[in-house]
GROMACS .gro file of C-alpha atoms in nm:
model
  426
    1UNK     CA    1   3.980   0.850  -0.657
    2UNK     CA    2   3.852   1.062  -0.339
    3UNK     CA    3   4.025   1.337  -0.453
    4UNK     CA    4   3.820   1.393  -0.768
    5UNK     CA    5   3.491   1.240  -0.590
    6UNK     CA    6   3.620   1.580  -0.376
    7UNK     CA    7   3.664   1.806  -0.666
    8UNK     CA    8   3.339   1.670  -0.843
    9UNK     CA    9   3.143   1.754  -0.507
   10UNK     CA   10   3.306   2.108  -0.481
   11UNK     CA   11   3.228   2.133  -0.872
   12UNK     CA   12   2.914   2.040  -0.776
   13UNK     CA   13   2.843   2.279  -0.490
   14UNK     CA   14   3.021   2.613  -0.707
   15UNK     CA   15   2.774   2.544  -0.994
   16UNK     CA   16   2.444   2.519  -0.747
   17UNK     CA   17   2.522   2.871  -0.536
   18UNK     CA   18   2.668   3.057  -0.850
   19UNK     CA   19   2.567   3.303  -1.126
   20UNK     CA   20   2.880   3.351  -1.355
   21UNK     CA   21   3.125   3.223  -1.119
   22UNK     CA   22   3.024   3.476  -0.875
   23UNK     CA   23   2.844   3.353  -0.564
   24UNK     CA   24   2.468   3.486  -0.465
   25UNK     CA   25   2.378   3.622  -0.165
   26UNK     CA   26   2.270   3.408   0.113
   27UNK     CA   27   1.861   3.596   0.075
   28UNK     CA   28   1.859   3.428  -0.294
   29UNK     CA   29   2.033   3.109  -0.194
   30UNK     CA   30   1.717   3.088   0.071
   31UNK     CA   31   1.473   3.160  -0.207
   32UNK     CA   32   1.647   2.914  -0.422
   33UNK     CA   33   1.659   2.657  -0.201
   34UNK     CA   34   1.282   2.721  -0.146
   35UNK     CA   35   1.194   2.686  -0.452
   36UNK     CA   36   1.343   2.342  -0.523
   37UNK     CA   37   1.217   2.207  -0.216
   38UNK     CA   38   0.830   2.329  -0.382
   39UNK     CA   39   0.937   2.183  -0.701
   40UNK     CA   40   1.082   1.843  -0.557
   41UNK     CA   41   0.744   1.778  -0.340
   42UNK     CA   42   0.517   1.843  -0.697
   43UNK     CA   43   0.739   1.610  -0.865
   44UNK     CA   44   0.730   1.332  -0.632
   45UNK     CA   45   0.347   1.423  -0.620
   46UNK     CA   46   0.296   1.354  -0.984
   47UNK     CA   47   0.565   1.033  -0.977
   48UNK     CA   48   0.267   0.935  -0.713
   49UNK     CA   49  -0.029   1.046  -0.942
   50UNK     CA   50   0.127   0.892  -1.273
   51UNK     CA   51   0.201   0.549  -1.078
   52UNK     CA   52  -0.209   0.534  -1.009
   53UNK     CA   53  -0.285   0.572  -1.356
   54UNK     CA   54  -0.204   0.158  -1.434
   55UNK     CA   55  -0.530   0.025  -1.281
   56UNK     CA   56  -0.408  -0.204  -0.991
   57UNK     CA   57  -0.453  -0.596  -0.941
   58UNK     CA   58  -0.699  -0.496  -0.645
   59UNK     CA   59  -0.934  -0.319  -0.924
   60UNK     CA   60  -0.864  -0.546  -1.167
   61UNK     CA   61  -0.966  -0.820  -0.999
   62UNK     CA   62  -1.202  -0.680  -0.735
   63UNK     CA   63  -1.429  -1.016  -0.668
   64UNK     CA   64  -1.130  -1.197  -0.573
   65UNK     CA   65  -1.098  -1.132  -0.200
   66UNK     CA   66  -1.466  -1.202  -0.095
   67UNK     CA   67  -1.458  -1.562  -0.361
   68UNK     CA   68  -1.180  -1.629  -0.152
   69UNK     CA   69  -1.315  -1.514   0.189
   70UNK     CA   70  -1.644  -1.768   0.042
   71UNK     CA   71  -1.406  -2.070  -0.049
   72UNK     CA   72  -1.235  -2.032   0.274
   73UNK     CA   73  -1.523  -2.029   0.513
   74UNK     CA   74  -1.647  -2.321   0.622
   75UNK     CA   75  -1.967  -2.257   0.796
   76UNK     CA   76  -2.273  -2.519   0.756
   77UNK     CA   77  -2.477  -2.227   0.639
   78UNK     CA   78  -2.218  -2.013   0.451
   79UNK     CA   79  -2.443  -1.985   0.112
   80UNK     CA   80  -2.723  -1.838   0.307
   81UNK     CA   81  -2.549  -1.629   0.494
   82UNK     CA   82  -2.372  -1.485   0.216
   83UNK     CA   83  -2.724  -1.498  -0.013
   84UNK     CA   84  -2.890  -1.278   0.288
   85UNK     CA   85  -2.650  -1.070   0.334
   86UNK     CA   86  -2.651  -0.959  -0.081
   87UNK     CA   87  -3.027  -0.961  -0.072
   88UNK     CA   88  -3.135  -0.575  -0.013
   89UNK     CA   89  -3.427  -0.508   0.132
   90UNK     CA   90  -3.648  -0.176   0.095
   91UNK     CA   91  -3.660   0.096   0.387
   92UNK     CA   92  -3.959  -0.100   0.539
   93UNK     CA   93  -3.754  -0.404   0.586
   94UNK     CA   94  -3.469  -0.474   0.759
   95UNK     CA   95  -3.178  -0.376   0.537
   96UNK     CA   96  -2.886  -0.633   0.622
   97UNK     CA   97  -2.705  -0.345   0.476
   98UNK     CA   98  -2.486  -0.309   0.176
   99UNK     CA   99  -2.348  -0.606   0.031
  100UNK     CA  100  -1.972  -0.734   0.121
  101UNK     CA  101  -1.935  -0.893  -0.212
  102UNK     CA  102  -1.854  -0.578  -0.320
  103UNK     CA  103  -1.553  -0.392  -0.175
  104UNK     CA  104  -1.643  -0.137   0.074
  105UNK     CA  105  -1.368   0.075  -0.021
  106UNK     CA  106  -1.549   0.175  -0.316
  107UNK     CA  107  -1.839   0.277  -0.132
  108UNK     CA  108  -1.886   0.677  -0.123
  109UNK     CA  109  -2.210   0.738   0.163
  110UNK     CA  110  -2.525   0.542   0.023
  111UNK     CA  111  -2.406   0.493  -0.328
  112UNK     CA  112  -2.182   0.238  -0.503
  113UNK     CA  113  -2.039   0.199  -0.787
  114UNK     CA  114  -2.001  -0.109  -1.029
  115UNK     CA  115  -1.701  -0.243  -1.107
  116UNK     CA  116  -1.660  -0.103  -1.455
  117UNK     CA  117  -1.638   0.239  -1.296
  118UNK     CA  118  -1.280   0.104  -1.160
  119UNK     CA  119  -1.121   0.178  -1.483
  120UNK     CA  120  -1.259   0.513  -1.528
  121UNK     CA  121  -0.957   0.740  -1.543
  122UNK     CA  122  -0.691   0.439  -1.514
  123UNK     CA  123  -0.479   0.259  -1.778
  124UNK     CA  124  -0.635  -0.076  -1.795
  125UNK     CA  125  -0.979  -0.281  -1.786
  126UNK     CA  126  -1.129  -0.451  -1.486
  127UNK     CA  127  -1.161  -0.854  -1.553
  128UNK     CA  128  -1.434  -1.011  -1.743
  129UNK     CA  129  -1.511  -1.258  -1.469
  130UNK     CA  130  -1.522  -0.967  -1.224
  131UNK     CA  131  -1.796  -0.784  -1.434
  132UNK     CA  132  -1.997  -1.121  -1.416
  133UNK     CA  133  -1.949  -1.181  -1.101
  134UNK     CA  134  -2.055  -0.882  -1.062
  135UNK     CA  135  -2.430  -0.931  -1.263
  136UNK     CA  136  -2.467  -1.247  -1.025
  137UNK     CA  137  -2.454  -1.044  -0.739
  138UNK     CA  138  -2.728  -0.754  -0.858
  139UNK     CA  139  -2.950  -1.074  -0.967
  140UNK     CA  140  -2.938  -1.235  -0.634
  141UNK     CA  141  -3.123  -0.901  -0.518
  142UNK     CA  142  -3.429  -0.995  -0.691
  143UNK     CA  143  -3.812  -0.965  -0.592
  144UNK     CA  144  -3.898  -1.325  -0.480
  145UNK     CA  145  -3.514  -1.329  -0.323
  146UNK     CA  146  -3.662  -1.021  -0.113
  147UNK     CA  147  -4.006  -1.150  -0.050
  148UNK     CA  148  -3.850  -1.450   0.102
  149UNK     CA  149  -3.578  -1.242   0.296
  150UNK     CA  150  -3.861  -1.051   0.452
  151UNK     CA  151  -4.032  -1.370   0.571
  152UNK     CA  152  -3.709  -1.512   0.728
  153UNK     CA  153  -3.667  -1.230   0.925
  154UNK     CA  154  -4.046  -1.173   1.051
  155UNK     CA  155  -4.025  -1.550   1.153
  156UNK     CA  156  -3.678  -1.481   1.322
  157UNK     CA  157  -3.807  -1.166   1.483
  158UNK     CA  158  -4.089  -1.392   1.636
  159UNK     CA  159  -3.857  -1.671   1.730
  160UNK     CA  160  -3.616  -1.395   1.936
  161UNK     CA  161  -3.958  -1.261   2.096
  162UNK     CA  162  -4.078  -1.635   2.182
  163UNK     CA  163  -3.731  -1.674   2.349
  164UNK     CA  164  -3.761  -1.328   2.548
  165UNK     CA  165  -4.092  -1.393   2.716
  166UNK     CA  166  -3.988  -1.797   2.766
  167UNK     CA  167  -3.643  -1.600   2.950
  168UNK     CA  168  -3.878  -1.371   3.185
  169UNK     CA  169  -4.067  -1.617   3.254
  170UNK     CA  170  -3.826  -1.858   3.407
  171UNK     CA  171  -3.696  -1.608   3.634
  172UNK     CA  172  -4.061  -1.531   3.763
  173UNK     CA  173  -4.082  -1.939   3.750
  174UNK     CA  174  -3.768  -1.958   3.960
  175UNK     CA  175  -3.877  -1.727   4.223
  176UNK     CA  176  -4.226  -1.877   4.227
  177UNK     CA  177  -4.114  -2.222   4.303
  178UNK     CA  178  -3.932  -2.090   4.598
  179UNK     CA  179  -4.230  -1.966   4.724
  180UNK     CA  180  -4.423  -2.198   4.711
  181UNK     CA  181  -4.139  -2.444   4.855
  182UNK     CA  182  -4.152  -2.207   5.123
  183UNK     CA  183  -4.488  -2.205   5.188
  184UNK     CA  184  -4.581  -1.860   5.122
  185UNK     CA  185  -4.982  -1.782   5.059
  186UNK     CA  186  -4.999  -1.666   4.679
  187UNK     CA  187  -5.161  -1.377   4.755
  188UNK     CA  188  -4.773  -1.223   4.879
  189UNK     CA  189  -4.659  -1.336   4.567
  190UNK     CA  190  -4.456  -1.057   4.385
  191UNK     CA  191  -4.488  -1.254   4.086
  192UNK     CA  192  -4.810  -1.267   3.847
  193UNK     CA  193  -4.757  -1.631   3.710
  194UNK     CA  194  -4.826  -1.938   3.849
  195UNK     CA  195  -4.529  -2.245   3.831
  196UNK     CA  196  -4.788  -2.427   3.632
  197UNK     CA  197  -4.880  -2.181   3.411
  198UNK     CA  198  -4.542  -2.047   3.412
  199UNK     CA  199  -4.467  -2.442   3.268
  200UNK     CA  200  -4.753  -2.447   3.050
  201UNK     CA  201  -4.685  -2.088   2.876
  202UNK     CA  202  -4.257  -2.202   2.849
  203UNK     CA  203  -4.365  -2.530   2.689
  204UNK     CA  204  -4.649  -2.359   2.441
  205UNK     CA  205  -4.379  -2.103   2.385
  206UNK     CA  206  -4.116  -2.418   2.290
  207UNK     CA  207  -4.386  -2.561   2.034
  208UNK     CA  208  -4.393  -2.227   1.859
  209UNK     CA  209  -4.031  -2.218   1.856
  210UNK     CA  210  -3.976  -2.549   1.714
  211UNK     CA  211  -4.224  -2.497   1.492
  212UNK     CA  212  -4.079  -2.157   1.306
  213UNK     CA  213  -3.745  -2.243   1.312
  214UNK     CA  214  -3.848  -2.562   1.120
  215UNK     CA  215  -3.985  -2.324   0.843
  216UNK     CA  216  -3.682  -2.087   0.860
  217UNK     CA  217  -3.474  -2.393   0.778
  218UNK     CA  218  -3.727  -2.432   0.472
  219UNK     CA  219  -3.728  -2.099   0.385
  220UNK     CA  220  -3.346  -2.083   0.416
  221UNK     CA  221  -3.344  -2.337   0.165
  222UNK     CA  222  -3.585  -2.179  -0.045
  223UNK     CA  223  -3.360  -1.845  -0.016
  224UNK     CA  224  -3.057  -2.041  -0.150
  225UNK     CA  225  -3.224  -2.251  -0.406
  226UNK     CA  226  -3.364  -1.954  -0.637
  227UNK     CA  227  -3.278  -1.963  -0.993
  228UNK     CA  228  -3.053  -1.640  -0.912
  229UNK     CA  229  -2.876  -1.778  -0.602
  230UNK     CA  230  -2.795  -2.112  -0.755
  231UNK     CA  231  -2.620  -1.914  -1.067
  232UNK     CA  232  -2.398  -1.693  -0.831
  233UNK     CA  233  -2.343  -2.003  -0.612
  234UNK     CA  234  -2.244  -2.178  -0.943
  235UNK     CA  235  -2.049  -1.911  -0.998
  236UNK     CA  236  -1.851  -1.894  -0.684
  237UNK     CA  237  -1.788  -2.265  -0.702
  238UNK     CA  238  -1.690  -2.266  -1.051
  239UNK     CA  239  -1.261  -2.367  -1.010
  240UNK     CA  240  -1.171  -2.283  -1.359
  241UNK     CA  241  -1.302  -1.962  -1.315
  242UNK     CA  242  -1.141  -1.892  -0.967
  243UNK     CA  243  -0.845  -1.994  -1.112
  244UNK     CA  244  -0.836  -1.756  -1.398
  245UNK     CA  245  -0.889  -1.505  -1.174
  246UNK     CA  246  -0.634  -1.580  -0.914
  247UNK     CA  247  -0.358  -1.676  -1.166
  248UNK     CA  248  -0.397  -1.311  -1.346
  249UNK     CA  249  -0.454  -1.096  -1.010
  250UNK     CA  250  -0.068  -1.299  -0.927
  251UNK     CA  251   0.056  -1.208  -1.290
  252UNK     CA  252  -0.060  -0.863  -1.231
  253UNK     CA  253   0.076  -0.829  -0.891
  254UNK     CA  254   0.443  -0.954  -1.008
  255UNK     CA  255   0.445  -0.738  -1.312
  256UNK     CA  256   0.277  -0.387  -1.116
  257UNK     CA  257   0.572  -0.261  -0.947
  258UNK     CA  258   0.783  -0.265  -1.243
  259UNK     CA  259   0.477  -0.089  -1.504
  260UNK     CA  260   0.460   0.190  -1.194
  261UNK     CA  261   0.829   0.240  -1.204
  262UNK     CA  262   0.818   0.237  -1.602
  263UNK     CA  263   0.550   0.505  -1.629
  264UNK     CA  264   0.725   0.728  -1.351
  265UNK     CA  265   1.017   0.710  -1.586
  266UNK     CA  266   0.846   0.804  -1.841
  267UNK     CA  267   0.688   1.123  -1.606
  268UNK     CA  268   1.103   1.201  -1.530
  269UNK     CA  269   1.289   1.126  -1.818
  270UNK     CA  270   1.150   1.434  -2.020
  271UNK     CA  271   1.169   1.682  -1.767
  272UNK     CA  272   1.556   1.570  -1.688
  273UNK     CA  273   1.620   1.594  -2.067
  274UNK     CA  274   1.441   2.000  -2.087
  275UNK     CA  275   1.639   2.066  -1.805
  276UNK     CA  276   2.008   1.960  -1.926
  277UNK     CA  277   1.947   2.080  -2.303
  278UNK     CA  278   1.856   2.446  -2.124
  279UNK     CA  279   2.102   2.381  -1.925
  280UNK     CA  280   2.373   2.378  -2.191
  281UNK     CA  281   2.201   2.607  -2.418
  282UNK     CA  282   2.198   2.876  -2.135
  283UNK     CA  283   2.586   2.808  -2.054
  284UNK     CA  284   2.697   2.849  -2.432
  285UNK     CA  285   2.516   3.205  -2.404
  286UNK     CA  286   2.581   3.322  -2.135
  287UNK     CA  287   2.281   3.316  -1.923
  288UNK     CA  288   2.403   3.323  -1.591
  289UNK     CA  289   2.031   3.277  -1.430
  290UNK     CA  290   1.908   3.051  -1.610
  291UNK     CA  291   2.161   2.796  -1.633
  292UNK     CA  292   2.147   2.846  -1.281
  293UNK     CA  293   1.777   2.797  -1.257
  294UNK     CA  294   1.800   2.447  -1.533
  295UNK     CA  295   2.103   2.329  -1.310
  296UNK     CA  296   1.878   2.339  -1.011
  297UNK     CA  297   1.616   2.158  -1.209
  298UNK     CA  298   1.845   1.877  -1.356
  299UNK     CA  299   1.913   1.796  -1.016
  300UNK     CA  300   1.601   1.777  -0.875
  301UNK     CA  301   1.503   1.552  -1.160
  302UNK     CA  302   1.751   1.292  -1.111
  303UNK     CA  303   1.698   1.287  -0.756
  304UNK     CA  304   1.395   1.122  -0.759
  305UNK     CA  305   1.489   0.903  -1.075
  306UNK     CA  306   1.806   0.777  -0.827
  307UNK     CA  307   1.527   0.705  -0.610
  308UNK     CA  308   1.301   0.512  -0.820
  309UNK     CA  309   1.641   0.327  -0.979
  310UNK     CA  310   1.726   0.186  -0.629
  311UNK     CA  311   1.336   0.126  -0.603
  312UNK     CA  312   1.306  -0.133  -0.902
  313UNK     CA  313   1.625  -0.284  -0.784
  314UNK     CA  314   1.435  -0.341  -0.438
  315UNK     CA  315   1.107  -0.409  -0.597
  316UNK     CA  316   1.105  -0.489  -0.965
  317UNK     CA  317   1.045  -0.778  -1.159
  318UNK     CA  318   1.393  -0.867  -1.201
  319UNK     CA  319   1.494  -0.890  -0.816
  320UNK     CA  320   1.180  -1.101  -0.775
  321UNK     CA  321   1.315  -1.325  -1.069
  322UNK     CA  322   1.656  -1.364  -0.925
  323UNK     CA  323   1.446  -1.353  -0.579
  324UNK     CA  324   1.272  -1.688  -0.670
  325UNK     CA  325   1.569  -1.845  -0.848
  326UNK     CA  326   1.781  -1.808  -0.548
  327UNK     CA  327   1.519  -1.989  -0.368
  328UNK     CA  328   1.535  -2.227  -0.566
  329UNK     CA  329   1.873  -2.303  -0.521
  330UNK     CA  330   1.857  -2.228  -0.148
  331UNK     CA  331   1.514  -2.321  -0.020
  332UNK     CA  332   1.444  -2.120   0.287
  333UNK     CA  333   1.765  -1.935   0.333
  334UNK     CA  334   1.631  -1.590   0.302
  335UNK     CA  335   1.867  -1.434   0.418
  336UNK     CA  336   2.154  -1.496   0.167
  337UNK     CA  337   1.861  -1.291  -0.052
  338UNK     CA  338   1.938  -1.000   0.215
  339UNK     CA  339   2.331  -1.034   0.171
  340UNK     CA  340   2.295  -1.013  -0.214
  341UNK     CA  341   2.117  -0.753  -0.210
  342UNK     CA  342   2.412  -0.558   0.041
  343UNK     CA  343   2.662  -0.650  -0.231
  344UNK     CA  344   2.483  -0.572  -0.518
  345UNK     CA  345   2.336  -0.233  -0.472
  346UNK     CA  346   2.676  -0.020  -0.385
  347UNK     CA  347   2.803  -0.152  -0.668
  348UNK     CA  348   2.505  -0.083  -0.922
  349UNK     CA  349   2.514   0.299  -0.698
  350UNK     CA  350   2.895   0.279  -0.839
  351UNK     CA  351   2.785   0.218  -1.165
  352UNK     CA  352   2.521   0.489  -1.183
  353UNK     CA  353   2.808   0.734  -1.057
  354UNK     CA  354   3.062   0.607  -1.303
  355UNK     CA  355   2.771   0.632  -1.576
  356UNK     CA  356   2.711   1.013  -1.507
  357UNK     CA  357   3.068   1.059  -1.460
  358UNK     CA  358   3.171   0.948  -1.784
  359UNK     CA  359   2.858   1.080  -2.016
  360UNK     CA  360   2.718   1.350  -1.802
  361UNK     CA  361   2.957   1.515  -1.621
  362UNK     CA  362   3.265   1.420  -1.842
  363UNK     CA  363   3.506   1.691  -1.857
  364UNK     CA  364   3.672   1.570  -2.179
  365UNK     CA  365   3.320   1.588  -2.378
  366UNK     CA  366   3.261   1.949  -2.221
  367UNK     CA  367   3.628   2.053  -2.352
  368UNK     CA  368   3.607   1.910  -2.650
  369UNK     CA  369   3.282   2.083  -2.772
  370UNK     CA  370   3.427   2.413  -2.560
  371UNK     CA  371   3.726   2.428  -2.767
  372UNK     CA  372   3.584   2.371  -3.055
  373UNK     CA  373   3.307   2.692  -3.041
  374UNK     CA  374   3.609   2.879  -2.864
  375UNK     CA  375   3.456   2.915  -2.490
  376UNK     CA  376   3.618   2.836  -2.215
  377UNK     CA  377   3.697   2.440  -2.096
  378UNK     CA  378   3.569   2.522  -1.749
  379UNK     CA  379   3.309   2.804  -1.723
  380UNK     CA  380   3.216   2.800  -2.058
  381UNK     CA  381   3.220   3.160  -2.132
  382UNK     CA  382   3.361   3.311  -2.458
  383UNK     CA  383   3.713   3.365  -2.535
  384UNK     CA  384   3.956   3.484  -2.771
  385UNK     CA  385   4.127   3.214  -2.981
  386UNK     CA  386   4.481   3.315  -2.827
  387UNK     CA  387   4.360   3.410  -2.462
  388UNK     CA  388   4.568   3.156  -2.267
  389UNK     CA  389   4.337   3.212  -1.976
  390UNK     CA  390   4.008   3.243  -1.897
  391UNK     CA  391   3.912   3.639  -1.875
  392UNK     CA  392   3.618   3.561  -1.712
  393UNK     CA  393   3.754   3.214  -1.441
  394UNK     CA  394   4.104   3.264  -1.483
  395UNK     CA  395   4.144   2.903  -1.563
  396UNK     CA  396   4.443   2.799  -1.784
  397UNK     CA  397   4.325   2.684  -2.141
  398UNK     CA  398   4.685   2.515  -2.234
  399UNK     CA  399   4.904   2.263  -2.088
  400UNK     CA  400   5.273   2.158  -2.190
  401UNK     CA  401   5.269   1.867  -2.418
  402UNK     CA  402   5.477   1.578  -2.266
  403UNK     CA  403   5.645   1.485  -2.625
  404UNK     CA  404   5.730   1.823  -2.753
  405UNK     CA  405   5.684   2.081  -2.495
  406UNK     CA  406   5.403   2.300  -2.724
  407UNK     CA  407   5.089   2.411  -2.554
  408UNK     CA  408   4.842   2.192  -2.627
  409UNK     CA  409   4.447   2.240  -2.525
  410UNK     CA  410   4.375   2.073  -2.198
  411UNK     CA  411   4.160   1.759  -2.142
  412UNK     CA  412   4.188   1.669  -2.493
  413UNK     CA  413   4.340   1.363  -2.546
  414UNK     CA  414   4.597   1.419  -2.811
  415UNK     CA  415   4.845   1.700  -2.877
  416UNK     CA  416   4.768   1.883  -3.130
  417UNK     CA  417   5.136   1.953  -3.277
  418UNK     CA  418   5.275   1.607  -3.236
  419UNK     CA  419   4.993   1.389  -3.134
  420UNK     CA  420   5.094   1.238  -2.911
  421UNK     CA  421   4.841   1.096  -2.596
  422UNK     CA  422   4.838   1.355  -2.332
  423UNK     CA  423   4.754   1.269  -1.980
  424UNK     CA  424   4.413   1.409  -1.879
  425UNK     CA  425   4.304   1.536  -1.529
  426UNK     CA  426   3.928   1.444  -1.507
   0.00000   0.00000   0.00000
């Protein structure tokens, strides 16, 4: 077994760094080597563009993280705060600033988006519920929503001034009461306020207070009990709908992985095929660069689809199946998960090797199709029907039939005087 994993990797190697059996210099092997490494970064960049192009469960379902962030909160005042905060006001207000309901990542400088521009350029269509969530939202940003916003935050602006001057005053109160504890004539007084009128103006000041924060409560209320803000409230309490909406974002997050991995497939799979069909084409006819060239390129392709193989075994839909299954079975023993997974992927690595082995690389499929078109079984190159070696490799074409002792073509399976099997070094 190692020794033909050995004479695969030297086969390997001599077809990579040689034009017609002859080896480049090291100048071109540099170039060549150059190349593929250009050519490998553009193909894993398009495996990365192509695996964008399914729209994601985050775009899909973009309202889902701030109806949970609402649902989860549980602040007294959470609808207002959340009703305020989507309520823009115009440049001579003051703008609570955009609205979180709506992701910020989609946010380019001072414009937004809607939601329906998610899809643009992806595979795939942003949820219904998400497109009316997203209505409820614009509606809550409505004239008398604004008029009232503007009035809650005049009255709060006065409330945080009535609670400034009632804070300098108690220090000048403080210090005045000292003095006058102390027994010093008013007229050293560093202070301009009296401790009566200091009490007088704190108290007066507290009435105000009391007074505007008892309409902010009713103009909170007001805020929150709009036609508009009771429909996206509605809306965000509405179970059946959350529930739609977080059972498909957890279908499409169990099922994205795998639709990634299908459509970077699809990306590789066409390029690997071009590349082996010139490949073969070029070796039947002798083009010595450009099977060299199409060799290079068939193995650049696979690399990646190795990659993205042992990625859906890590990721795909099937591990989380058998993922969930063993959990079953196991409850929280995670970590038997972990030794499967040690067992199982050298083995499924075997069984990619042993594929290409036996339908790829498989010398008896070569020879077969060599013989028959009269080239030779190991460079390929054209021969005479009775040249016993290769002219070109110098490899032997015959071997001695065990049965009868004829020459018989080698890696075929049978002799072709008697018949009989013939054992074949692969």
């Amino acid at each position: 077994m190692f020794s033909r994993l050995r004479r695969s990797i030297g086969r390997f190697f001599n077809r990579s760094r040689r034009i017609n059996h002859k080896p480049i210099n090291r100048f071109s092997l540099i170039i060549i080597i150059l190349v593929d490494l250009f050519i490998l970064f553009n193909v894993f960049a398009g495996l990365d563009d192509i695996s964008r192009w399914p729209l994601s469960p985050e775009k899909t379902y973009p309202c889902r993280s701030e109806w949970i962030s609402y649902r989860e909160d549980t602040a007294e005042e959470k609808d207002y705060r959340l009703i305020d905060q989507l309520v823009l006001l115009d440049s001579e207000g003051q703008s609570t600033g955009l609205p979180s309901a709506i992701n910020q990542s989609y946010y380019r400088g001072s414009y937004y988006g809607s939601y329906q521009d998610l899809s643009r350029g992806h595979l795939g269509e942003v949820s219904e519920i998400c497109l009316q969530y997203e209505s409820a939202v614009e509606a809550v940003d409505s004239p008398d929503n604004e008029t009232i916003a503007s009035r809650i935050n005049d009255i709060q602006a006065e409330i945080n001034s009535f609670k400034s001057q009632n804070a300098s005053i108690r220090q000048q109160y403080d210090s005045t009461l000292l003095e006058e504890i102390a027994g010093q004539p008013r007229e050293q007084s560093i202070n301009t306020v009296e401790a009566a009128q200091a009490r007088r103006e704190i108290e007066q000041n507290d009435r105000a207070i009391a007074q505007r924060e008892a309409t902010l409560e009713t103009l909170k209320t007001e805020l929150i009990s709009t036609p508009e803000s009771q429909a996206f409230l509605s809306l965000l309490s509405d179970d059946t709908r959350f529930n739609q909406i977080d059972n498909g974002y957890q279908r499409a997050s169990f099922w994205y992985p795998s639709i990634q991995l299908f459509f970077q497939g699809l990306f590789l799979l066409p390029l690997i095929f071009i590349a082996s069909n010139v490949n073969r084409l070029a070796e039947r006819r002798d083009y010595g660069y450009v099977s060299l060239i199409s060799w290079h390129l068939f193995v650049i392709f696979c690399i990646p689809l190795v990659w993205k193989i042992f990625e859906f075994l890590q990721f795909g839909f099937l591990v989380e199946l058998l993922i969930e299954f063993l959990e079953f079975l196991f409850g929280g023993l995670r970590f038997l998960i972990n030794y499967l997974q040690i067992l199982l992927i050298p083995a499924i690595g075997f069984g990619i090797i042993k594929f290409f082995q036996r339908f790829v690389f498989n010398t008896r499929l070569q020879a077969a199709n060599r013989v028959q078109n009269r080239r030779c079984v190991n460079c390929a190159k054209k021969i005479r029907k009775r040249d016993l070696h290769c002219p070109h490799c110098s490899y032997s074409q015959y071997q001695e039939c065990t049965n009868c002792h004829n020459l018989t073509y080698r890696h075929l399976p049978h002799c072709k005087h008697c018949g009989t099997d013939q054992p074949l070094e692969l």
